[in-house]
XYZ file of C-alpha atoms in Angstrom:
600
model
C 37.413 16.978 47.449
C 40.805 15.153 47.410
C 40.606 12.850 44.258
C 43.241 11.970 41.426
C 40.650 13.872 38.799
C 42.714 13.652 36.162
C 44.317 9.916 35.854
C 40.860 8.685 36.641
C 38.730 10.567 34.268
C 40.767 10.082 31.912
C 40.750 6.415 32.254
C 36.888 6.192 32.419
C 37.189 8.180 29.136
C 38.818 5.734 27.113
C 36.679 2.936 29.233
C 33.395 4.760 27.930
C 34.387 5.000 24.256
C 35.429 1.502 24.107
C 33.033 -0.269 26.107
C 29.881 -2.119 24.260
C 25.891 -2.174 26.622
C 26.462 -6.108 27.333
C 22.806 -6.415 29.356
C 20.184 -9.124 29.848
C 17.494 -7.762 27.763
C 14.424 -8.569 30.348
C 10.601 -8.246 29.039
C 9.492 -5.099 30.832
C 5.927 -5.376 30.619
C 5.604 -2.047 29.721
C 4.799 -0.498 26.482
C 7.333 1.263 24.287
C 10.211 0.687 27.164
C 13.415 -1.910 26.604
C 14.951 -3.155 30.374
C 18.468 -3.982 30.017
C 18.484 -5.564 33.657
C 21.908 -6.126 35.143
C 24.317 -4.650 32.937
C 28.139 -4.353 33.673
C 29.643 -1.379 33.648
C 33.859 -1.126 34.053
C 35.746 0.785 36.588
C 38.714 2.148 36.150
C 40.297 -0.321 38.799
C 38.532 -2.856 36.677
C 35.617 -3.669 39.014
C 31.970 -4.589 37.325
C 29.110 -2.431 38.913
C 25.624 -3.676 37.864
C 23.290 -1.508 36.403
C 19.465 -1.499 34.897
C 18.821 0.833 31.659
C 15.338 1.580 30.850
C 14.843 3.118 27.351
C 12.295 3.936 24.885
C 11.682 1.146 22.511
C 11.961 3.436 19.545
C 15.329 3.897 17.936
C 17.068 7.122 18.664
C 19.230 9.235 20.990
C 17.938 10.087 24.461
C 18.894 12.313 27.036
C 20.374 9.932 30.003
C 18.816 10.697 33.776
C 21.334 8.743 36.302
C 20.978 7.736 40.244
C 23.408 5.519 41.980
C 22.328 4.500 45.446
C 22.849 1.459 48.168
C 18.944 0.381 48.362
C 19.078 -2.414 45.816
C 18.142 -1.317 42.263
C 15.933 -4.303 41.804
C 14.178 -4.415 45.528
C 10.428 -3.265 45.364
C 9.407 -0.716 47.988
C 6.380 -2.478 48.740
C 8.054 -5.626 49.809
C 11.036 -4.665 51.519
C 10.300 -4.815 55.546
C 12.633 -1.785 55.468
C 9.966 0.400 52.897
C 6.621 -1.326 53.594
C 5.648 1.685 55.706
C 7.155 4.427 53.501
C 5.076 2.644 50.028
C 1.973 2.334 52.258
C 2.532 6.144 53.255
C 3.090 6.785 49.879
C 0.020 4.522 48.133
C -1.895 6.543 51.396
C -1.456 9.965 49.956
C -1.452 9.565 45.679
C -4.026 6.284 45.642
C -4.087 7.110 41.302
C -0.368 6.505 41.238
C 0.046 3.024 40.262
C -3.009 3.867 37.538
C -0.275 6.343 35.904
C 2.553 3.713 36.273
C 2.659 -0.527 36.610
C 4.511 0.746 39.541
C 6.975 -2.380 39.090
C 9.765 -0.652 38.904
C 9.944 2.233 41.773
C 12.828 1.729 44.063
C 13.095 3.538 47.469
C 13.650 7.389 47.235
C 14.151 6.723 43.361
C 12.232 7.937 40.180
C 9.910 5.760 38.485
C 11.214 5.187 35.173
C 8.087 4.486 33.646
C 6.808 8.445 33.672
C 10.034 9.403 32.425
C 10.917 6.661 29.126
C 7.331 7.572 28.148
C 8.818 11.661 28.163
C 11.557 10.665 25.970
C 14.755 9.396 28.484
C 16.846 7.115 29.462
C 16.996 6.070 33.156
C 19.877 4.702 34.773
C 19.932 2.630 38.239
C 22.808 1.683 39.376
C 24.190 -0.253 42.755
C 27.116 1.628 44.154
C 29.937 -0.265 44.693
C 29.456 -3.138 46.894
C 25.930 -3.240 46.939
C 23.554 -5.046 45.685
C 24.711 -6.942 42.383
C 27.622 -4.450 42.403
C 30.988 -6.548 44.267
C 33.297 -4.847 46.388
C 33.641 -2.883 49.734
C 30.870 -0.675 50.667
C 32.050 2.592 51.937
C 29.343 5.086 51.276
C 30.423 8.545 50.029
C 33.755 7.513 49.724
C 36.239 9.115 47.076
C 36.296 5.938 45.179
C 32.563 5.785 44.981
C 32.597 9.074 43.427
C 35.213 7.865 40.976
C 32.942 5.379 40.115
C 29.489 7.938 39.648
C 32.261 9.808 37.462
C 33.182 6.682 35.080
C 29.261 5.890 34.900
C 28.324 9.464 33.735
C 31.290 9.370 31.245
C 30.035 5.671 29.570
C 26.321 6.707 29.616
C 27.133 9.840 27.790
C 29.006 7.598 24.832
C 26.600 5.251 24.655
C 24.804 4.770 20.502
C 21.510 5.273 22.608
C 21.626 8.480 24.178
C 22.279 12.007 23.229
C 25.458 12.693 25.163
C 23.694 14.797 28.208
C 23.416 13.545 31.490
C 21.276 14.283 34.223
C 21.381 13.604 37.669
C 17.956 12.571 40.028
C 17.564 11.052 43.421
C 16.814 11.757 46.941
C 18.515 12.181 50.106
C 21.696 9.426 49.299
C 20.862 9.889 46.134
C 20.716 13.742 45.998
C 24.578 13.928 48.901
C 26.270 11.854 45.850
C 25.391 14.681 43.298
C 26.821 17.504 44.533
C 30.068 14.466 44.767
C 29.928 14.207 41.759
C 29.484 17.478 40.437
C 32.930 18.601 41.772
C 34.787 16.603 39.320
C 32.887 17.556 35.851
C 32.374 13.852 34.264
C 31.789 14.571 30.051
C 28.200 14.524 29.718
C 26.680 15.828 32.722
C 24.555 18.725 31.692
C 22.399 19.044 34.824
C 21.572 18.111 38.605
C 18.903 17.620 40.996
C 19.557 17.181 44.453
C 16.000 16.622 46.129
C 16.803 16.533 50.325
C 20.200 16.133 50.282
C 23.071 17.089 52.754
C 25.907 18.612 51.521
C 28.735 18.781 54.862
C 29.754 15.521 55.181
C 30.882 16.540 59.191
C 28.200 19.039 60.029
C 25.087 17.774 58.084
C 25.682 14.047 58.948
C 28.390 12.564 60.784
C 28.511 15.245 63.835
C 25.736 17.947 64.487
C 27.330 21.177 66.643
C 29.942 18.709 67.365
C 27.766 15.532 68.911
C 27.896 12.720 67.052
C 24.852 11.531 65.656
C 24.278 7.917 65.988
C 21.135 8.217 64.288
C 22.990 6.696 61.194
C 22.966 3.000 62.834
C 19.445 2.256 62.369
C 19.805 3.704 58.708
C 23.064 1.277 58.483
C 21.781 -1.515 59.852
C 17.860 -2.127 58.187
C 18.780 -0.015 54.663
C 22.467 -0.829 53.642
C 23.361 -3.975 55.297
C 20.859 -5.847 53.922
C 21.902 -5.487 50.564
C 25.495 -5.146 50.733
C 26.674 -7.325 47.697
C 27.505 -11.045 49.017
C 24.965 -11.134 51.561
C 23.083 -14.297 50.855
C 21.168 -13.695 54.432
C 19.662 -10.788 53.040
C 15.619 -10.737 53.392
C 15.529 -8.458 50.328
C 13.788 -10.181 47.133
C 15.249 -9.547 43.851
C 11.357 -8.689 42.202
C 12.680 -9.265 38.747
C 14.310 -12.602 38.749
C 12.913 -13.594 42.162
C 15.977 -15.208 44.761
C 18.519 -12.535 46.010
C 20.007 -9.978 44.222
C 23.313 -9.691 46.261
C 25.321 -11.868 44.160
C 27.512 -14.925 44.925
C 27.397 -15.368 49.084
C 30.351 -14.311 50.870
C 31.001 -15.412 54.561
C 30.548 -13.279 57.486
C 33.946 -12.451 57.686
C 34.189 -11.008 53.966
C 31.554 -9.398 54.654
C 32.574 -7.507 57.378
C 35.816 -6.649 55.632
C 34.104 -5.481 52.686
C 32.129 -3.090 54.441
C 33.063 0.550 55.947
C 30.732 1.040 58.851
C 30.025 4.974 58.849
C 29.318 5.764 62.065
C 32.354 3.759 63.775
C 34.657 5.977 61.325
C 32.788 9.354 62.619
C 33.876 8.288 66.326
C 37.543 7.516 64.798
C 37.237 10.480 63.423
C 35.844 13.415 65.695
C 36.711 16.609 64.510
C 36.487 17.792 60.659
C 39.293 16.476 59.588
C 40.019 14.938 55.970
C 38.343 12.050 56.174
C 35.254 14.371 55.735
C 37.132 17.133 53.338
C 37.836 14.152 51.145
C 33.853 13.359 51.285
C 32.552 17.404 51.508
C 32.197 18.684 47.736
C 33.747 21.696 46.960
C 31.449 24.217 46.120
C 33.640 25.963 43.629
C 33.634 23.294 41.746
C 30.150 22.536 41.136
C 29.358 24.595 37.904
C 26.995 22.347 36.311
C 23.212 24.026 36.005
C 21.204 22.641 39.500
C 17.884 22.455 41.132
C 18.052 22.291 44.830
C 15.246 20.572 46.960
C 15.533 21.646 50.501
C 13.043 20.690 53.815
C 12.155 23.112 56.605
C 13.913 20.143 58.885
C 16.624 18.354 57.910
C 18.738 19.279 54.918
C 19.204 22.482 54.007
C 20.340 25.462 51.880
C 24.081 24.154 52.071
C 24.578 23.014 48.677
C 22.627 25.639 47.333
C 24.810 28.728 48.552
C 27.953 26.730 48.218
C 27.757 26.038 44.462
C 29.387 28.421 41.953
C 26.563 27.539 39.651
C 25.422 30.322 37.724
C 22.454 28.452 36.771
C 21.074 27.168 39.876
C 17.338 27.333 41.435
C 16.530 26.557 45.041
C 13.091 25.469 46.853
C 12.264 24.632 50.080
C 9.501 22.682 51.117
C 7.552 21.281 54.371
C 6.405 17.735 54.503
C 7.789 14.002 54.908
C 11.035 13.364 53.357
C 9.762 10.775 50.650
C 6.043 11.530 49.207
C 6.468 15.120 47.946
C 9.370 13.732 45.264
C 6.521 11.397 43.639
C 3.828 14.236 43.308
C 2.639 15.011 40.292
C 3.830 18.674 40.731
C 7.148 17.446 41.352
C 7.473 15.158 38.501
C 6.204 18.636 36.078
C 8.705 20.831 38.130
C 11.364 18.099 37.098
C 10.605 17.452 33.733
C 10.683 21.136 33.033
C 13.804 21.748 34.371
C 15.853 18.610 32.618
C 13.660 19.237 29.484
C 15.169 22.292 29.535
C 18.980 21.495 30.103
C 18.953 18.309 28.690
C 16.656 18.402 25.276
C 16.807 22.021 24.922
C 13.091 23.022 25.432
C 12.288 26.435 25.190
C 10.183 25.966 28.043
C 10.188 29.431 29.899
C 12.663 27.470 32.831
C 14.693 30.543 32.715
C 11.987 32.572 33.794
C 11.868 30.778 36.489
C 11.906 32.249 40.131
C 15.336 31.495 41.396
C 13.992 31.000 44.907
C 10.776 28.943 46.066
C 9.643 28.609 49.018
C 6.666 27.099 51.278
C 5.669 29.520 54.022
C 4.488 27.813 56.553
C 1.450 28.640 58.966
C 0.066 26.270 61.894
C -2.963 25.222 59.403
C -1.002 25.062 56.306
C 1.476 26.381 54.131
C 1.424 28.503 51.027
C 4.281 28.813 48.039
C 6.266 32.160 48.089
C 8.904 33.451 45.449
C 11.671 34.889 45.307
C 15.213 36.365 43.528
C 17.625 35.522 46.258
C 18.314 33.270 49.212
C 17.775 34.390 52.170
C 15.147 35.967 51.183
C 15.479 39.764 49.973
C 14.325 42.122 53.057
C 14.825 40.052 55.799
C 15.601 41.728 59.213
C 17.173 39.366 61.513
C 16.036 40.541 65.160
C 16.886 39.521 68.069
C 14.839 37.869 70.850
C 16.756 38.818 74.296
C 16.139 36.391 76.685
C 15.873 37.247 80.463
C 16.511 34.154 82.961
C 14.650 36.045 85.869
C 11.164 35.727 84.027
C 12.128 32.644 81.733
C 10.713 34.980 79.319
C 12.499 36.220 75.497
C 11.202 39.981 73.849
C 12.495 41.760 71.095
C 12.775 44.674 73.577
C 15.827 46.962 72.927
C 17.195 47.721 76.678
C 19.150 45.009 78.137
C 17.656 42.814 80.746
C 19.056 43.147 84.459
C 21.702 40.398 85.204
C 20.008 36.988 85.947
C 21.416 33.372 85.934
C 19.348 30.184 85.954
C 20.694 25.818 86.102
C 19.051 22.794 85.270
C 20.567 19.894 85.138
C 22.787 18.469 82.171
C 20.547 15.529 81.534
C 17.386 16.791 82.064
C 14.411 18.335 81.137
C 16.338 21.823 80.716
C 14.815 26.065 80.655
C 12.245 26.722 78.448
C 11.851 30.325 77.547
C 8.720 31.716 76.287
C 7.258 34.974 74.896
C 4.253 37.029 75.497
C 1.628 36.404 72.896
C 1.948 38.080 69.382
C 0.131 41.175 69.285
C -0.230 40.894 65.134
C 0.354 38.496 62.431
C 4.379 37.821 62.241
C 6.193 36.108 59.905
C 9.576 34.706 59.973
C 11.170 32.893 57.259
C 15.222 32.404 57.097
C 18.245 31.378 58.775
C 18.109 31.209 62.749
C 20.842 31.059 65.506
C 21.228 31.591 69.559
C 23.794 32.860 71.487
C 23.900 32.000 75.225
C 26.262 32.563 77.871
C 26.709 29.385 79.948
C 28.689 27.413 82.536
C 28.596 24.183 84.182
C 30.190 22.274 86.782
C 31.936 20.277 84.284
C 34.389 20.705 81.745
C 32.138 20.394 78.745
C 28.420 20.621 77.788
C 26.262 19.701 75.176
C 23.380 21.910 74.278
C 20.024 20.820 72.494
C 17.936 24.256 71.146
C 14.547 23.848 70.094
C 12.419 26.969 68.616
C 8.980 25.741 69.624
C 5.570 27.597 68.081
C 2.680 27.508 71.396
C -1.107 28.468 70.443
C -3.132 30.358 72.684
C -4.217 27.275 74.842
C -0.698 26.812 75.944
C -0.132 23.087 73.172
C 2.786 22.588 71.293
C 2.389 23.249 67.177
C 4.132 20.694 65.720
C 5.032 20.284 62.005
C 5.720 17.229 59.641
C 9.681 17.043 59.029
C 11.772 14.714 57.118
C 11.500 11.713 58.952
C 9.243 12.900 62.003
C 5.877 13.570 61.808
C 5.858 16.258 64.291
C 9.108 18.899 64.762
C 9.235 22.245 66.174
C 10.477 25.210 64.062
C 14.302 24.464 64.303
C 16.486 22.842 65.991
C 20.020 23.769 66.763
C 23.087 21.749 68.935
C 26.292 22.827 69.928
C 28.948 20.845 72.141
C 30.639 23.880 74.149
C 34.151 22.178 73.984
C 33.990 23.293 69.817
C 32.451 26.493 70.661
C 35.642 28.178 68.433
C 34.049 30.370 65.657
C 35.688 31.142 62.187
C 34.770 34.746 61.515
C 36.056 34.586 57.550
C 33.084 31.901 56.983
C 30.564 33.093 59.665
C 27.545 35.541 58.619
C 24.950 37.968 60.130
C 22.967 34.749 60.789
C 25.234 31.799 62.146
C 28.761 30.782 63.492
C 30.960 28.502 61.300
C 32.342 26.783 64.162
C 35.471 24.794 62.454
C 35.626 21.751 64.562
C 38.982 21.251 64.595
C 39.652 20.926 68.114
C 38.305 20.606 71.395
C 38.815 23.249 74.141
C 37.443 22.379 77.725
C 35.631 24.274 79.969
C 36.747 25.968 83.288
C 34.190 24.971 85.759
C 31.785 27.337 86.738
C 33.015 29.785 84.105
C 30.540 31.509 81.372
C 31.793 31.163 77.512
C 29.694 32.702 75.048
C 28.666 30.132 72.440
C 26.591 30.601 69.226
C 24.181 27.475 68.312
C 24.847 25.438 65.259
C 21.214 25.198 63.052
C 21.356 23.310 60.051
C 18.120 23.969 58.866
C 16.476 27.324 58.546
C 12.792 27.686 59.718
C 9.619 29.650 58.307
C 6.389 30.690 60.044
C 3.903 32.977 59.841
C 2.804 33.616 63.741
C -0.839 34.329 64.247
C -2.154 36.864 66.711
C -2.097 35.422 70.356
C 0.084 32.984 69.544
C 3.446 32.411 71.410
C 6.996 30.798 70.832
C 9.076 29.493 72.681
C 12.687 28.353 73.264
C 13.560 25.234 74.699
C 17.631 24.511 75.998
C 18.467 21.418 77.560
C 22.076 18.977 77.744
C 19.502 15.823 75.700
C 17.938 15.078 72.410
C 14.951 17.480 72.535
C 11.106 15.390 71.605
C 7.744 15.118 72.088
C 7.042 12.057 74.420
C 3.778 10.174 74.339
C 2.260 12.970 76.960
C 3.423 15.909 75.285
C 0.328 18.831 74.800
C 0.606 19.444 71.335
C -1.549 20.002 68.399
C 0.214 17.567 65.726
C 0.857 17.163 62.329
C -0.869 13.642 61.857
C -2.329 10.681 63.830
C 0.957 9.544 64.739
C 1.159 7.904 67.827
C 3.635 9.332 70.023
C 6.248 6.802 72.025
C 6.799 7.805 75.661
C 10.086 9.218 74.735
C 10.861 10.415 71.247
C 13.753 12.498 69.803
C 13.277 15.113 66.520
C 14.723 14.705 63.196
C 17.453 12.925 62.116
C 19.869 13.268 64.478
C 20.324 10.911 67.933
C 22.860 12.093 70.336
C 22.404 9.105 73.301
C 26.135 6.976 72.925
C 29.157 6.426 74.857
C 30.460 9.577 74.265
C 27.900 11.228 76.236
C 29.313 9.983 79.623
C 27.096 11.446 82.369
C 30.140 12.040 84.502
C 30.818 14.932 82.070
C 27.061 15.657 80.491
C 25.475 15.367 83.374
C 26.437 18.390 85.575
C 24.989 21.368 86.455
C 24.319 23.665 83.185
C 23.516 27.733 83.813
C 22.568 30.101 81.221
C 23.699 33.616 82.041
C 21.483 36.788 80.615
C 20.868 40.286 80.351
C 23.772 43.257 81.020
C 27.384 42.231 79.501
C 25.924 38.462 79.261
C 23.113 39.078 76.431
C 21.364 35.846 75.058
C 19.310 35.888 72.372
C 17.172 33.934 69.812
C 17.984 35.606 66.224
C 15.029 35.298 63.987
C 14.675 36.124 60.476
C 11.923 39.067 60.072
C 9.817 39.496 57.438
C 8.311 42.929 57.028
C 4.856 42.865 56.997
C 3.659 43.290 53.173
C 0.233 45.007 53.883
């Protein structure tokens, strides 16, 4: 990450020695916790961010958990229109949780400070710059936002109140600006936990295989915007004072200036380039002793395997994105771990199985551990797929020559195997390489890895933000089919994305799939799966077969996860032609899947 480290730290330093905790001391309503509501903190451009300090009533020094986030530090879940579903989801699942906690002061993907003053720490909220009570321009994951996470970490660690150790807790915005942060080493941070977080600024969130994902417009639009600081339209409530919490109003104008729109930089800015570098942690840097929180869909293993921690644990887990963090296993799994960096406890963390990870099956999943990531004895084998039968076997001799089109836009070639004749599991990283053409000079490709029971339905799973997802999902845009052998592995491509190289029509190119997330199943006998390739967003419409996750009612058309590919830059004049996939003989295609030997 392209910062000035040095001048800046250095600066927020001397800031954090010599500022005083000027706050509005608010009645909390809690026993045994102080509220310091709104205090400013100093940049080292000078800038004020706002932040709220809850702290144990009883003198002393505490250990300091942190989170810095856009979602308004003061805006209650429950009355936000933006989190009314995702509280009512939550209240749905752990009814006892507001018996444990007044519940007054959870903020949206954020930890309750209640259960953790009462443990013996400080929590810190703030608003990132520009939002909220926090003034200036908004421009999320920027290097100056990470300047300012640095200068926070560096005055909460000199503070009279706390013990000098830092931790970091959040998720998904909250969990990207850790591993940020964690690249530049701020005094005082002693420990991180990343729960859902992406890690590749370009491949995890701006651009997927190369498509840009405009999925990030809705999340701009009802989440950010709302609160960015200034905004005196806002229809966010400030539930301590009551009124807005934005600060003084600013016209539309300012507004607009003071605010970096992320998905019109990702089209200005189509290939990885440093606009993303400068955003992208660098994994060598991240040292600091970590807890990774991964999903089965949607944010992955990246920032696990990149970091150079020593200390550093990784689990992966099935589920919604935002209910699993406020579980009462989670909050014991996260108090041992910072009770162990943070106060010291000899706790048996250490013992703890570097590797964790929910195996799924269509009727549930079960917890498996491990020493290593991927998992130690995995056998990736490949699935060759034959375009004659539309079919995919593991079998070793190569399939006669076949060809099959659909076209770009539509509905796509669904190939399927014969039913299982045992009990299969595989749990790991997945890819596919196809050979394919079309009649224009570039094509996007949508993979889905689909699990089919033995009356023919879908099985779908509950994913980050989509109640029912296949296995995996992969994308690829053929133009940046370039691979980077230095940084590929046994499992995937590292395609670079550095430039685009068109397509002759009616040529084959062999391309490898990008797939963020892994996937894990265990496959019972007669059941089947299935891989889906089409040139659109791959979903389960409102008349899709499937046996599903939930009650959720389907809309007639309905894309997966968190990425969105429809946008002007998916002109049917070039993503609409006439797609072939080549296989068997010198054109093999294949669906790699992680093995698991059988343990019997």
């Amino acid at each position: 990450m392209h910062l000035t480290r040095l001048a800046s730290l250095a600066a927020a330093f001397l800031i954090a020695l010599a500022q005083p905790c000027v706050a509005e001391q608010v009645d909390s309503g809690v026993p045994g916790m102080i509220f310091d509501h709104d205090v400013p903190i100093t940049m080292t451009d000078g800038l004020n961010l706002r932040a709220n300090i809850y702290r144990p009533e009883k003198s002393g020094q505490y250990p300091v958990l942190m989170l810095m986030g856009p979602y308004g530090k003061d805006t209650s879940m429950a009355d936000a229109p933006a989190y009314k579903a995702s509280w009512a989801k939550l209240i749905a699942k752990y009814p006892g949780l507001c018996k444990k906690s007044s519940c007054r002061y959870i903020r949206f993907e954020a930890p309750d400070p209640e259960r953790w003053v009462a443990n013996g720490y400080i929590v810190i909220h703030a608003d990132v710059r520009g939002a909220g009570a926090s003034p200036g321009v908004l421009d999320p994951f920027s290097p100056r936002e990470t300047e300012d996470y640095a200068t926070l970490i560096t005055w909460a660690a000199h503070q009279p109140w706390s013990s000098g150790k830092v931790g970091l807790l959040g998720t998904s915005f909250q969990a990207i600006n850790q591993y940020q942060v964690a690249t530049l080493k701020p005094e005082g941070l002693a420990a991180i936990l990343p729960w859902e977080g992406a890690f590749d600024q370009y491949r995890e969130i701006g651009y997927y295989g190369g498509i840009l994902n405009v999925a990030w417009e809705f999340w701009w639009g009802h989440q950010v915007v709302p609160n960015q600081n200034g905004n005196a339209e806002t229809p966010l409530i400030d539930s301590i004072n009551g009124g807005k919490d934005t600060g003084a109003p600013l016209s539309p104008e300012l507004l607009k200036q003071n605010r970096v729109d992320p998905v019109e930089a990702f089209e200005k800015h189509p290939f990885d380039d440093d606009y993303y570098r400068q955003r992208t942690p660098d994994g060598s840097h991240i040292t600091v002793p970590m807890l990774v929180v991964a999903n089965w869909t949607d944010w992955s293993t990246a920032g696990y395997l990149a970091a150079d921690s020593k200390q550093k644990w990784l689990r992966i887990q099935t589920g919604d994105h935002l209910t699993p963090f406020y579980s009462e296993e989670a909050l014991a799994l996260q108090k041992r771990f910072f009770d162990h960096f943070l106060k010291g406890a000899n706790n048996g963390w250490e013992k703890e199985p570097r590797v964790a990870v929910q195996v799924r099956r269509p009727d549930g999943a079960t917890w498996r551990y491990a020493s290593a990531w991927p998992l130690p004895l995995t056998r990736p084998e490949r699935w060759y797929l034959d375009a004659s039968t539309s079919s995919m076997s593991p079998a070793t001799a190569p399939a006669a020559p076949a060809e099959k089109s659909y076209p770009g836009l539509g509905d796509g070639l669904t190939f399927t195997s014969a039913p299982f004749e045992e009990e299969t599991e595989f749990t790991g990283p997945i890819s596919v390489r196809l050979w394919v053409s079309s009649s224009t000079s570039d094509m996007d490709i949508f993979a889905a890895v689909r699990l089919i029971d033995p009356q023919g339905r879908d099985v779908t799973f509950i994913g980050n933000s989509d109640p029912n997802v296949p296995l995996g999902l992969g994308y690829l845009r053929v133009s940046h089919r370039a691979v980077e052998l230095g940084k590929s592995t046994e499992y995937s491509a590292f395609h670079p994305h550095l430039a685009s190289e068109s397509m002759t029509p009616g040529q084959l190119y062999p391309v490898d799939m990008e797939f963020i997330e892994p996937t894990s199943i265990v496959i019972p006998k007669g059941y089947r799966l299935a891989l889906t390739v089409q040139g659109k967003d791959f979903g389960y419409g409102r008349n899709a077969d499937i046996v599903h996750a939930n009650d959720y009612a389907l809309p007639d058309e309905h894309n997966s996860g968190l990425f969105f590919a429809a946008h002007p830059n998916r002109a049917p004049a070039l993503y609409g032609g006439t797609n072939t996939v080549a296989t068997g003989a010198e054109h093999e295609s294949y669906l790699l899947l992680p093995r698991i030997p059988s343990r019997n």
